[in-house]
mmCIF file of C-alpha atoms in Angstrom:
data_model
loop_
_atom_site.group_PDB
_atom_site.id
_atom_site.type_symbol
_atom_site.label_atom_id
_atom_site.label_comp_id
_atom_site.label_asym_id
_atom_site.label_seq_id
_atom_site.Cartn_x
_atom_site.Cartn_y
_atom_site.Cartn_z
ATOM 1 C CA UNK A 1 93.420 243.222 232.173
ATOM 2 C CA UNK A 2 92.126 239.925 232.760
ATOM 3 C CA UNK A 3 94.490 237.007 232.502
ATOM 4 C CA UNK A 4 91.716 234.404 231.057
ATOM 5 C CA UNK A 5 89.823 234.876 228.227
ATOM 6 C CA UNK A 6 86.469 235.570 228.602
ATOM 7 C CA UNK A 7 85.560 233.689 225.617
ATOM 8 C CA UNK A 8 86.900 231.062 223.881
ATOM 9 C CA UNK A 9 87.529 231.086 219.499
ATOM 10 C CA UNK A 10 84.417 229.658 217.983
ATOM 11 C CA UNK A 11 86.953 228.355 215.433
ATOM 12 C CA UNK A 12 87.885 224.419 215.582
ATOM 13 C CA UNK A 13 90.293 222.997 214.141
ATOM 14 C CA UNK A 14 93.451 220.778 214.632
ATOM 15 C CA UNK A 15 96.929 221.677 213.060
ATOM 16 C CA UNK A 16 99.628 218.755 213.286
ATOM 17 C CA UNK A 17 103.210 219.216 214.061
ATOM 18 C CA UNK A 18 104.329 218.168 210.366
ATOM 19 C CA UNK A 19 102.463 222.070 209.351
ATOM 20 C CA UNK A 20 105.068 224.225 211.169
ATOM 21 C CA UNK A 21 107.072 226.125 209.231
ATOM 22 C CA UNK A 22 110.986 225.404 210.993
ATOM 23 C CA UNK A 23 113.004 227.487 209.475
ATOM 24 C CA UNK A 24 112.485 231.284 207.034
ATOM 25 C CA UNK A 25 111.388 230.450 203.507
ATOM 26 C CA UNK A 26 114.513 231.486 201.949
ATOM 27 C CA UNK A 27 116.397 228.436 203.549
ATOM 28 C CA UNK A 28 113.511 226.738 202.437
ATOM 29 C CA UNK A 29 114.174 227.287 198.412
ATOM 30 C CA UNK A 30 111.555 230.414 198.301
ATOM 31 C CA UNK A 31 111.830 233.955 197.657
ATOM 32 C CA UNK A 32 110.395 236.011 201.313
ATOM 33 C CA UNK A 33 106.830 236.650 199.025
ATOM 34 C CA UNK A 34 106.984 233.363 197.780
ATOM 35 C CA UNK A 35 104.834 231.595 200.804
ATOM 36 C CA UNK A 36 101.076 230.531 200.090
ATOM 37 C CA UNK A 37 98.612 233.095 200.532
ATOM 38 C CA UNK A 38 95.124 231.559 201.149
ATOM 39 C CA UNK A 39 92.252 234.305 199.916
ATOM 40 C CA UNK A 40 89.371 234.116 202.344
ATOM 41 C CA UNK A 41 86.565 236.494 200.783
ATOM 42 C CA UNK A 42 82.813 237.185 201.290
ATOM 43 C CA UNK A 43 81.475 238.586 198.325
ATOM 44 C CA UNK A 44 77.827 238.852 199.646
ATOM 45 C CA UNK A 45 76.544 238.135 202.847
ATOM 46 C CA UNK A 46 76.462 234.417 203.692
ATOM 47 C CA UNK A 47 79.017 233.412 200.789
ATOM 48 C CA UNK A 48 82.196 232.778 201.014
ATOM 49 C CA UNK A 49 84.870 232.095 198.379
ATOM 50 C CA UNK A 50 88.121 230.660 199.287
ATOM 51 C CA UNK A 51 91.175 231.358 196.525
ATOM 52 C CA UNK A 52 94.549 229.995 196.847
ATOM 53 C CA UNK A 53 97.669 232.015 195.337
ATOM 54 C CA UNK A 54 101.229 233.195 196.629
ATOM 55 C CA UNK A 55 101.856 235.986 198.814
ATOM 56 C CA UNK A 56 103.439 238.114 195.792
ATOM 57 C CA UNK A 57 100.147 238.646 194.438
ATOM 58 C CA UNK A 58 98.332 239.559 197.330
ATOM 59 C CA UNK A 59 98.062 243.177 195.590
ATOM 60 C CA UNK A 60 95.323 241.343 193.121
ATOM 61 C CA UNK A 61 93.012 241.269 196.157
ATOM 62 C CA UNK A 62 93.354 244.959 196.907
ATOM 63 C CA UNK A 63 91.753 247.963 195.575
ATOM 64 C CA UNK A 64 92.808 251.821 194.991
ATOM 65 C CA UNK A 65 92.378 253.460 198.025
ATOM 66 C CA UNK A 66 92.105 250.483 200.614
ATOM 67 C CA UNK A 67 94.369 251.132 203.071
ATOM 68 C CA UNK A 68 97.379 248.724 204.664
ATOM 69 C CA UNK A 69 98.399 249.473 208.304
ATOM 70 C CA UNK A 70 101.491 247.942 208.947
ATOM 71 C CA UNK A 71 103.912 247.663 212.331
ATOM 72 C CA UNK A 72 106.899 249.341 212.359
ATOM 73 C CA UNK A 73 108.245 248.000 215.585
ATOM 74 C CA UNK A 74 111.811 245.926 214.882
ATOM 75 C CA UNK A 75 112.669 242.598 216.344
ATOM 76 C CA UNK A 76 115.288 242.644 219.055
ATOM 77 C CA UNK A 77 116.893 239.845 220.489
ATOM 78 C CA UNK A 78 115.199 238.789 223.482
ATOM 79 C CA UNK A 79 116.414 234.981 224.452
ATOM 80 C CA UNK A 80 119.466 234.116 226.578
ATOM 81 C CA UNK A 81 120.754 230.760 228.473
ATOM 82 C CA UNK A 82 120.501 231.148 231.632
ATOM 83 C CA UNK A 83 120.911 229.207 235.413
ATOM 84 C CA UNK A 84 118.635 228.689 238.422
ATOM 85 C CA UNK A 85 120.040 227.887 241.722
ATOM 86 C CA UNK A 86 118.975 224.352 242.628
ATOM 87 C CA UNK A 87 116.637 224.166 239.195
ATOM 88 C CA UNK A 88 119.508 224.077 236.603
ATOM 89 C CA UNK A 89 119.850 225.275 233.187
ATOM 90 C CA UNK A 90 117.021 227.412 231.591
ATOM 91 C CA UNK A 91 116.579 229.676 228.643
ATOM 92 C CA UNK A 92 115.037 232.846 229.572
ATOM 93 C CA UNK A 93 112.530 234.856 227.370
ATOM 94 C CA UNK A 94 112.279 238.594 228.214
ATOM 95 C CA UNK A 95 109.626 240.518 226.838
ATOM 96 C CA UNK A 96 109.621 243.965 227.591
ATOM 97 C CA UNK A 97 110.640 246.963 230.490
ATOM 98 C CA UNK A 98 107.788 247.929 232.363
ATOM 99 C CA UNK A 99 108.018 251.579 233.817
ATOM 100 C CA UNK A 100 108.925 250.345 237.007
ATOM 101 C CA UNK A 101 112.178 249.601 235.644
ATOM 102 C CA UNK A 102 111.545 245.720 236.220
ATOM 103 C CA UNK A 103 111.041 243.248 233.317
ATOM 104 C CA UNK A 104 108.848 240.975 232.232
ATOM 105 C CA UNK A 105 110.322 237.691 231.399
ATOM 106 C CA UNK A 106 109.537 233.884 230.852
ATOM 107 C CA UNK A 107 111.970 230.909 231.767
ATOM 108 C CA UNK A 108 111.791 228.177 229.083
ATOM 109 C CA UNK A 109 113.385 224.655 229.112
ATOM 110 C CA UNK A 110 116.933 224.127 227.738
ATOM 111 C CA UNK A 111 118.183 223.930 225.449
ATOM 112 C CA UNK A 112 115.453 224.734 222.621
ATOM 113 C CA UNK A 113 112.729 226.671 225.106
ATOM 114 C CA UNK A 114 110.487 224.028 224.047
ATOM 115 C CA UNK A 115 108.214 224.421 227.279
ATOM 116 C CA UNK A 116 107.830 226.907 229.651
ATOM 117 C CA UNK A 117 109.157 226.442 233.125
ATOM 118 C CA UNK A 118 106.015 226.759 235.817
ATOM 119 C CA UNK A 119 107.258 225.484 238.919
ATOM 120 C CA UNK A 120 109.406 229.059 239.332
ATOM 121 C CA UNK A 121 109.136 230.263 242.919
ATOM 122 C CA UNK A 122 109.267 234.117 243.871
ATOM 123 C CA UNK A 123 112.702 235.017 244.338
ATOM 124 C CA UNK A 124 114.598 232.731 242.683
ATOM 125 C CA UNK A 125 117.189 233.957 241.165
ATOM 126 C CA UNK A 126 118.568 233.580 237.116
ATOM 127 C CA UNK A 127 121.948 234.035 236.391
ATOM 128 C CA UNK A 128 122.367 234.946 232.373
ATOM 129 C CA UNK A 129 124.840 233.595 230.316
ATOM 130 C CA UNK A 130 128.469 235.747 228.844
ATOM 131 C CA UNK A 131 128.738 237.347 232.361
ATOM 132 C CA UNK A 132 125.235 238.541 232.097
ATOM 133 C CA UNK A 133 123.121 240.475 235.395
ATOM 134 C CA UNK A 134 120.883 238.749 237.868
ATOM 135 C CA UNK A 135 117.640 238.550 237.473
ATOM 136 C CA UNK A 136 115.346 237.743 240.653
ATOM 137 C CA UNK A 137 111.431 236.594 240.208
ATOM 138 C CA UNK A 138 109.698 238.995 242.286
ATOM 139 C CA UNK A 139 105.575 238.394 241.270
ATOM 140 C CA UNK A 140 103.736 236.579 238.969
ATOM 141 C CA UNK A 141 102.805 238.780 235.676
ATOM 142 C CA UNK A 142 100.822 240.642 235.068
ATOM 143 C CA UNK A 143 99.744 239.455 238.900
ATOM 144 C CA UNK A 144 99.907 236.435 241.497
ATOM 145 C CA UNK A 145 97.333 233.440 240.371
ATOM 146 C CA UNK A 146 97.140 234.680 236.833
ATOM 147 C CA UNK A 147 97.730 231.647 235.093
ATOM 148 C CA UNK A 148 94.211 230.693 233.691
ATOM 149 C CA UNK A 149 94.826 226.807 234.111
ATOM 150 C CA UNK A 150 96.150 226.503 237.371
ATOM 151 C CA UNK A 151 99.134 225.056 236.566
ATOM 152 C CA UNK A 152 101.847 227.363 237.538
ATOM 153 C CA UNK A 153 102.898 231.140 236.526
ATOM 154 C CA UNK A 154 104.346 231.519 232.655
ATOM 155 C CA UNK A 155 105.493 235.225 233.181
ATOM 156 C CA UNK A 156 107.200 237.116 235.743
ATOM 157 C CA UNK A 157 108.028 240.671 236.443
ATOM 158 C CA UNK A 158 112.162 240.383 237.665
ATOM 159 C CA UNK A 159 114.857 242.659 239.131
ATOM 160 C CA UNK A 160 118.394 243.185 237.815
ATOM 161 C CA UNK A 161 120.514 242.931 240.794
ATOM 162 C CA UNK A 162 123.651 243.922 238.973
ATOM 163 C CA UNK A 163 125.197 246.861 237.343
ATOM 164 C CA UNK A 164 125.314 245.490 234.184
ATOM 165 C CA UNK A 165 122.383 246.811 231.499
ATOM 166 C CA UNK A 166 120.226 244.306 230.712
ATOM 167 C CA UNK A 167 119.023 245.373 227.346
ATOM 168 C CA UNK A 168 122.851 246.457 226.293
ATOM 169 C CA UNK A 169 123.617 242.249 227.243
ATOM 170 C CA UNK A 170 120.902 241.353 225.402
ATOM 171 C CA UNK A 171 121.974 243.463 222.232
ATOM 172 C CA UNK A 172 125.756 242.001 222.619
ATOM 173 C CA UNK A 173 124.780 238.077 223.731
ATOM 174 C CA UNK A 174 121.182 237.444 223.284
ATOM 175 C CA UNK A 175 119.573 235.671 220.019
ATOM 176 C CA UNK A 176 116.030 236.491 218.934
ATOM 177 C CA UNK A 177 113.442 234.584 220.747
ATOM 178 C CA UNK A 178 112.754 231.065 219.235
ATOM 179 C CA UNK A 179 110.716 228.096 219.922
ATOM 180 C CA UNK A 180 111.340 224.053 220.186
ATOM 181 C CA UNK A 181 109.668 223.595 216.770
ATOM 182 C CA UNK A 182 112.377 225.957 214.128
ATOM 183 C CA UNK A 183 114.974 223.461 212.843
ATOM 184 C CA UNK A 184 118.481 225.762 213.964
ATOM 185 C CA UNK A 185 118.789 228.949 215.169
ATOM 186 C CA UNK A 186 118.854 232.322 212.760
ATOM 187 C CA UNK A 187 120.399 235.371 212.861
ATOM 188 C CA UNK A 188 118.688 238.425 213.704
ATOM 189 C CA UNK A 189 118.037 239.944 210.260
ATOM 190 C CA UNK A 190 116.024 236.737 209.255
ATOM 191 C CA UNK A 191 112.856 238.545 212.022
ATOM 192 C CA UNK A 192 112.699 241.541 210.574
ATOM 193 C CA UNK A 193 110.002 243.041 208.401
ATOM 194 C CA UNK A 194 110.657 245.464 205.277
ATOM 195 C CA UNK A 195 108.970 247.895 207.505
ATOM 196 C CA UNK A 196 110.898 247.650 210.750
ATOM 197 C CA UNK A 197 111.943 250.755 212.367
ATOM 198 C CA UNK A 198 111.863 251.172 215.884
ATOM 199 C CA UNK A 199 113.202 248.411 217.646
ATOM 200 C CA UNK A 200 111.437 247.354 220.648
ATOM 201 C CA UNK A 201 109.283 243.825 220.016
ATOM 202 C CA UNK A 202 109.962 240.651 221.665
ATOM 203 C CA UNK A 203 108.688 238.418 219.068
ATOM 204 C CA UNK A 204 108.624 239.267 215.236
ATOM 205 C CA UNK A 205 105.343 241.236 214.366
ATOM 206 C CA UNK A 206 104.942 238.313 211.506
ATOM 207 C CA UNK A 207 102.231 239.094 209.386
ATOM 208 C CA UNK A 208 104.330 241.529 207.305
ATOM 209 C CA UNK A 209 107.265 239.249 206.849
ATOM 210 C CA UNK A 210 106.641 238.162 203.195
ATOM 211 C CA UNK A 211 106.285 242.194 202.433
ATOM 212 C CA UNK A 212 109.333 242.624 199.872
ATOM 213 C CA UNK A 213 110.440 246.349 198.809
ATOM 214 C CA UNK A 214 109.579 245.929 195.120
ATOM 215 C CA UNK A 215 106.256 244.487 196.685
ATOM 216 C CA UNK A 216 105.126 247.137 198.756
ATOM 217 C CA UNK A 217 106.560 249.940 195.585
ATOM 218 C CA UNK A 218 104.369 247.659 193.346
ATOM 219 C CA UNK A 219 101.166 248.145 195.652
ATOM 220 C CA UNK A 220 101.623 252.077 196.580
ATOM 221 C CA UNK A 221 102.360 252.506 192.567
ATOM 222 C CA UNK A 222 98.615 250.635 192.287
ATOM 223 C CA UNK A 223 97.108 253.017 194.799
ATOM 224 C CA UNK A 224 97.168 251.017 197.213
ATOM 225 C CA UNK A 225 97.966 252.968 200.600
ATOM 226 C CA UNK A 226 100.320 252.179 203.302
ATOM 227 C CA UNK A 227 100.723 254.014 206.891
ATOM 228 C CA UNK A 228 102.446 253.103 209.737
ATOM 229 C CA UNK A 229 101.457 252.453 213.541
ATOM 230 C CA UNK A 230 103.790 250.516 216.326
ATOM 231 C CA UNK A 231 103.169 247.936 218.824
ATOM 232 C CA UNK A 232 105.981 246.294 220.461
ATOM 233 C CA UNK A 233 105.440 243.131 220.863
ATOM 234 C CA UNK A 234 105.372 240.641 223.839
ATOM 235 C CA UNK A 235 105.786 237.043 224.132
ATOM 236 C CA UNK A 236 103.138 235.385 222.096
ATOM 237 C CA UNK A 237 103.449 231.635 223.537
ATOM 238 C CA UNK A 238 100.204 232.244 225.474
ATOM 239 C CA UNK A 239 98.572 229.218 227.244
ATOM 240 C CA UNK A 240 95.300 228.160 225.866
ATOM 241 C CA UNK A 241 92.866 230.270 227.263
ATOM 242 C CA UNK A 242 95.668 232.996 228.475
ATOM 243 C CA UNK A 243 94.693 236.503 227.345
ATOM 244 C CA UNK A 244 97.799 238.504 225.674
ATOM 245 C CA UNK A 245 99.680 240.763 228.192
ATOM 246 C CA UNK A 246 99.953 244.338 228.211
ATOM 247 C CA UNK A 247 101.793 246.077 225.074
ATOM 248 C CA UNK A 248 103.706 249.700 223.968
ATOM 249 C CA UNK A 249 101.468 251.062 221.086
ATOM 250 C CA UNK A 250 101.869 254.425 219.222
ATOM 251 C CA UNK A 251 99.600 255.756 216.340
ATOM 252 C CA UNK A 252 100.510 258.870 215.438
ATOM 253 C CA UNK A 253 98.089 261.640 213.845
ATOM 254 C CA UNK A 254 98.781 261.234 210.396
ATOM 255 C CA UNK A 255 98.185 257.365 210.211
ATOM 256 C CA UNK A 256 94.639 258.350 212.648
ATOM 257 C CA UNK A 257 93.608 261.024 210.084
ATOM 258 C CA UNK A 258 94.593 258.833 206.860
ATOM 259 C CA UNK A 259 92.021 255.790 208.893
ATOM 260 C CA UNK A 260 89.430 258.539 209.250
ATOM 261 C CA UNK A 261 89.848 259.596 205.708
ATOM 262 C CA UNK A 262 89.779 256.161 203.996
ATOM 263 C CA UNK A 263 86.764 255.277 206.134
ATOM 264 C CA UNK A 264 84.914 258.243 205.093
ATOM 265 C CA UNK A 265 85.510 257.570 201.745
ATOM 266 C CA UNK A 266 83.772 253.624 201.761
ATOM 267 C CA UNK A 267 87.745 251.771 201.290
ATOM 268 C CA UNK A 268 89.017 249.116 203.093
ATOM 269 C CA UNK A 269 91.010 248.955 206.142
ATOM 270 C CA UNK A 270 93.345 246.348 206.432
ATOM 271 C CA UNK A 271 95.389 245.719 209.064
ATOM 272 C CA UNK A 272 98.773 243.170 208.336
ATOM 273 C CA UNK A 273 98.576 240.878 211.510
ATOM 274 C CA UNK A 274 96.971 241.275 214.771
ATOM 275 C CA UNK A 275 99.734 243.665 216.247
ATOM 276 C CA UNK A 276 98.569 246.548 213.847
ATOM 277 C CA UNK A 277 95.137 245.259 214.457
ATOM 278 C CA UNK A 278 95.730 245.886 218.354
ATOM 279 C CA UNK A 279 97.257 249.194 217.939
ATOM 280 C CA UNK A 280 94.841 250.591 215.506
ATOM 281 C CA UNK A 281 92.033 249.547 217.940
ATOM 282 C CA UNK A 282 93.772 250.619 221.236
ATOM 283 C CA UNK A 283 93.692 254.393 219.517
ATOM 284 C CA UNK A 284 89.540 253.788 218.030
ATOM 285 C CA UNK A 285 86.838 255.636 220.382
ATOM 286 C CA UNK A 286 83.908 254.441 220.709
ATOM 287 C CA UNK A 287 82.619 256.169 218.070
ATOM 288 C CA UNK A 288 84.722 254.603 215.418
ATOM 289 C CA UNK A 289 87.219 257.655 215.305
ATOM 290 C CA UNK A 290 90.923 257.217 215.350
ATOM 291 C CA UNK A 291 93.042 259.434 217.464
ATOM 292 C CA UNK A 292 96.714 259.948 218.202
ATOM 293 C CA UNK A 293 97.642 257.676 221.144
ATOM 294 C CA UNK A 294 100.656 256.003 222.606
ATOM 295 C CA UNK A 295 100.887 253.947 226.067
ATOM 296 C CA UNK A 296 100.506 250.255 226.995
ATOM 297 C CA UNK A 297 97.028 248.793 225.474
ATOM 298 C CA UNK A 298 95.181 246.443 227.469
ATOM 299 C CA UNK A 299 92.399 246.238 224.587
ATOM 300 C CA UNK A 300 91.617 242.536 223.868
ATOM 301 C CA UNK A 301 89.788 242.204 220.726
ATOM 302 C CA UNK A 302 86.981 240.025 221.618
ATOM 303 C CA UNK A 303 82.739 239.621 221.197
ATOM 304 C CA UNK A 304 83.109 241.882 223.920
ATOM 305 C CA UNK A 305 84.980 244.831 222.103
ATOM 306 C CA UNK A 306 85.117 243.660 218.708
ATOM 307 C CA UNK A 307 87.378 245.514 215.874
ATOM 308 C CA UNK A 308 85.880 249.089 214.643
ATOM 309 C CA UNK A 309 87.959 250.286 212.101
ATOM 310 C CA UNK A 310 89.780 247.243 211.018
ATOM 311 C CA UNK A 311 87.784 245.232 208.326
ATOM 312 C CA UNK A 312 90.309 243.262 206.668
ATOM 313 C CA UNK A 313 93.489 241.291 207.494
ATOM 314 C CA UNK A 314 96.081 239.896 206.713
ATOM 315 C CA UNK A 315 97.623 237.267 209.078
ATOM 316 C CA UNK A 316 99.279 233.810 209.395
ATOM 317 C CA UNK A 317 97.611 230.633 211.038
ATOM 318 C CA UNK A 318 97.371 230.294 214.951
ATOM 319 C CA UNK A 319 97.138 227.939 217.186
ATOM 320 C CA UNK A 320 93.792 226.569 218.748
ATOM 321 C CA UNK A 321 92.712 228.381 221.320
ATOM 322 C CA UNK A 322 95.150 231.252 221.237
ATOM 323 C CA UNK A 323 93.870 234.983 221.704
ATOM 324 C CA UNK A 324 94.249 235.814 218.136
ATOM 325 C CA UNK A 325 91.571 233.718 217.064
ATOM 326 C CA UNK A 326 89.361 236.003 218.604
ATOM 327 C CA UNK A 327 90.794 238.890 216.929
ATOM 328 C CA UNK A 328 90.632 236.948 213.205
ATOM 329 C CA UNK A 329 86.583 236.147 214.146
ATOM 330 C CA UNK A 330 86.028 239.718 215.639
ATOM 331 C CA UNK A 331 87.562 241.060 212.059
ATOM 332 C CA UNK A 332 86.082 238.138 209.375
ATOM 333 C CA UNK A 333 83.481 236.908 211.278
ATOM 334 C CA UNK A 334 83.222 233.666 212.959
ATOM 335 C CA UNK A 335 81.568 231.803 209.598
ATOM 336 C CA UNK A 336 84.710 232.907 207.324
ATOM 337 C CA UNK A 337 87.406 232.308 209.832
ATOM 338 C CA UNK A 338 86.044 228.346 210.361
ATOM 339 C CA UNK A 339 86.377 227.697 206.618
ATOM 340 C CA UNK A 340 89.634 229.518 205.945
ATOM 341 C CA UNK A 341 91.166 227.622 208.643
ATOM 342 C CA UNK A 342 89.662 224.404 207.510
ATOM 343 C CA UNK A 343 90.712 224.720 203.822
ATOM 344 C CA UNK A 344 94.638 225.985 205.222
ATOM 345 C CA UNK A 345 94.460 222.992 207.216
ATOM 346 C CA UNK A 346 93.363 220.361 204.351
ATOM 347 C CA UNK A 347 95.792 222.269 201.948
ATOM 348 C CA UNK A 348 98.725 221.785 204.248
ATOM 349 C CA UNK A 349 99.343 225.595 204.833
ATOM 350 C CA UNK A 350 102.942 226.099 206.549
ATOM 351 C CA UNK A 351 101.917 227.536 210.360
ATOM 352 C CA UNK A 352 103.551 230.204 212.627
ATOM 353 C CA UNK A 353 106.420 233.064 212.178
ATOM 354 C CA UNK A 354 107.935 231.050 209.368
ATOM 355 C CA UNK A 355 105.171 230.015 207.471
ATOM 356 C CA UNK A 356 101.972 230.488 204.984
ATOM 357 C CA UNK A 357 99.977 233.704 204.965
ATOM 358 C CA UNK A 358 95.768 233.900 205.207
ATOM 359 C CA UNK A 359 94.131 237.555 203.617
ATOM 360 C CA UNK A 360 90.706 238.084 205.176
ATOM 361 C CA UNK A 361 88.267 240.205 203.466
ATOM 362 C CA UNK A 362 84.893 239.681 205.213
ATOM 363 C CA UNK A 363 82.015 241.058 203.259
ATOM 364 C CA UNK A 364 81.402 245.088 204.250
#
């Protein structure tokens, strides 16, 4: 994996701070499908038709037989305060446990993880909060100098120096990762999907938050399909440029034959957020066949291995630069994914975890 980008979204645009969503919809007065969905469609080649409704009717957009791939990977809490000898207090991010049996993590500032700490040195040493292990820095992730701006290393792969189980701390003390911009902290259950299973992900896989249980009954009663893959997520508060780290995936068999089949058959293939987007593709030869697979994915959807299966999406609004820009043009096309995000940004459309919801259907 390479830690910069090789390219850069073709998609400008500039969202303000007053667009973040800060807090779930249902503490903001709407139902979980009750965010905006904005409709970006291509009818024909060239045209481009731009529709805006709520996420509760998203089934209106879909035909029998298309196909929804959704991530069943659960949320699990991931953030903890935490000390550094001579820096002070930080909060500390951790993303995953690699298969050396060290972990990746990110130190934040306190007390809202607004920033991320860069000045870390190799092996300093974080003491957690509640009686929590030792952690010591031991490299840069996902290697030294990998920080694409030169400013300083965002991740680290760390040792637990004590006894005490990380991940059982984190399960008894830790909060679900959050960010400077969400209003208060919320409990668990408020970053989990309808379709959460197997918990593992750092971050929420957000996309398929507005899903409901009488929504997704309402679209499989339609025809609509839904199968499952997994990706456990990372830490998604990439530096511009910074290409997104190394993740578990799993597709099983039945979700790669039920691709294979809906492909055959001239339906759509949409993928709910880039996660499923990045699983789906990690398991896609280059022949456009899906196959059972499960490891860590490197596979960066890019110009330079664009989406094969995947022609549809749905997914909320990023940030400029970020790596899933790339994956929104490599799946709508550059043309569709300028104008969506220009209307969402004129319209006011709520951004990240918490907010608004785009649907891409680029023309097939």
């Amino acid at each position: 994996m390479t830690a910069a980008l090789a390219h850069v979204p073709h998609t400008v645009f500039r969202a303000t701070d007053d667009l973040t969503a800060d807090a779930p919809p249902e503490r903001r007065g709407l139902d979980r499908d009750g965010v905006r969905l904005l409709v970006a469609s291509e009818p024909s080649s060239g045209t481009v038709r731009v529709e805006h409704t709520t996420f509760a009717a998203i089934g209106d957009h879909l035909s029998p037989g298309d196909l929804l791939l959704v991530n069943n990977s659960a949320t699990v809490a991931g953030e903890i305060d935490g000390r550094v000898a001579g820096r002070g207090a930080v909060v500390v991010h951790v993303a995953s446990e690699l298969d050396d049996c060290t972990w990746v993590v990110e130190l934040r500032t306190a007390p809202d993880a607004g920033h991320p700490v860069l000045d870390a040195l190799e092996g300093d040493v974080v003491d957690l909060a509640a009686g929590g292990p030792r952690l010591r820095l031991e490299a840069p992730y996902p290697r030294p100098d990998s920080s694409p701006t030169g400013h300083g290393n965002r991740l680290w792969r760390a040792t637990q120096l004590d006894d005490c189980t990380l991940a059982e701390h984190l399960a008894t003390h830790g909060r679900p990762v959050a960010y400077g911009y969400l209003r208060s902290r919320f409990p668990l259950e408020d970053y989990q999907t309808v379709f959460a299973r197997l918990p593992g992900s750092a971050e929420m896989a957000s996309a398929a938050r507005p899903f409901t249980a009488d929504l997704v009954t309402g679209l499989v009663s339609s025809g609509v399909l839904v199968a499952p893959v997994t990706l456990h997520t990372g830490l998604s508060s990439q530096e511009a440029g910074e290409a997104p780290q190394p993740e578990r995936f799993a597709v099983s068999g039945e979700t790669a034959a039920l691709v294979n089949l809906v492909r055959e058959r001239g339906r759509r293939v949409v993928a709910v957020g880039t996660t499923a987007t990045r699983a789906i593709e990690s398991a896609t030869g280059p022949d456009g066949r899906v196959r059972a697979a499960a490891g860590w994915t490197e596979v960066v959807i890019s110009p330079d291995r664009p989406a094969r299966v995947v022609d549809g999406l749905v997914t909320g609004w990023h940030n400029p630069d970020a790596s899933h820009l790339l994956l929104v043009e490599s799946v709508a096309g550059a043309d569709l994914a300028q104008q969506a995000y220009d209307e969402a940004v004129a319209c006011r459309y709520a951004w990240h975890e918490f907010g608004d919801a785009g649907l891409f259907l680029p023309h097939r």
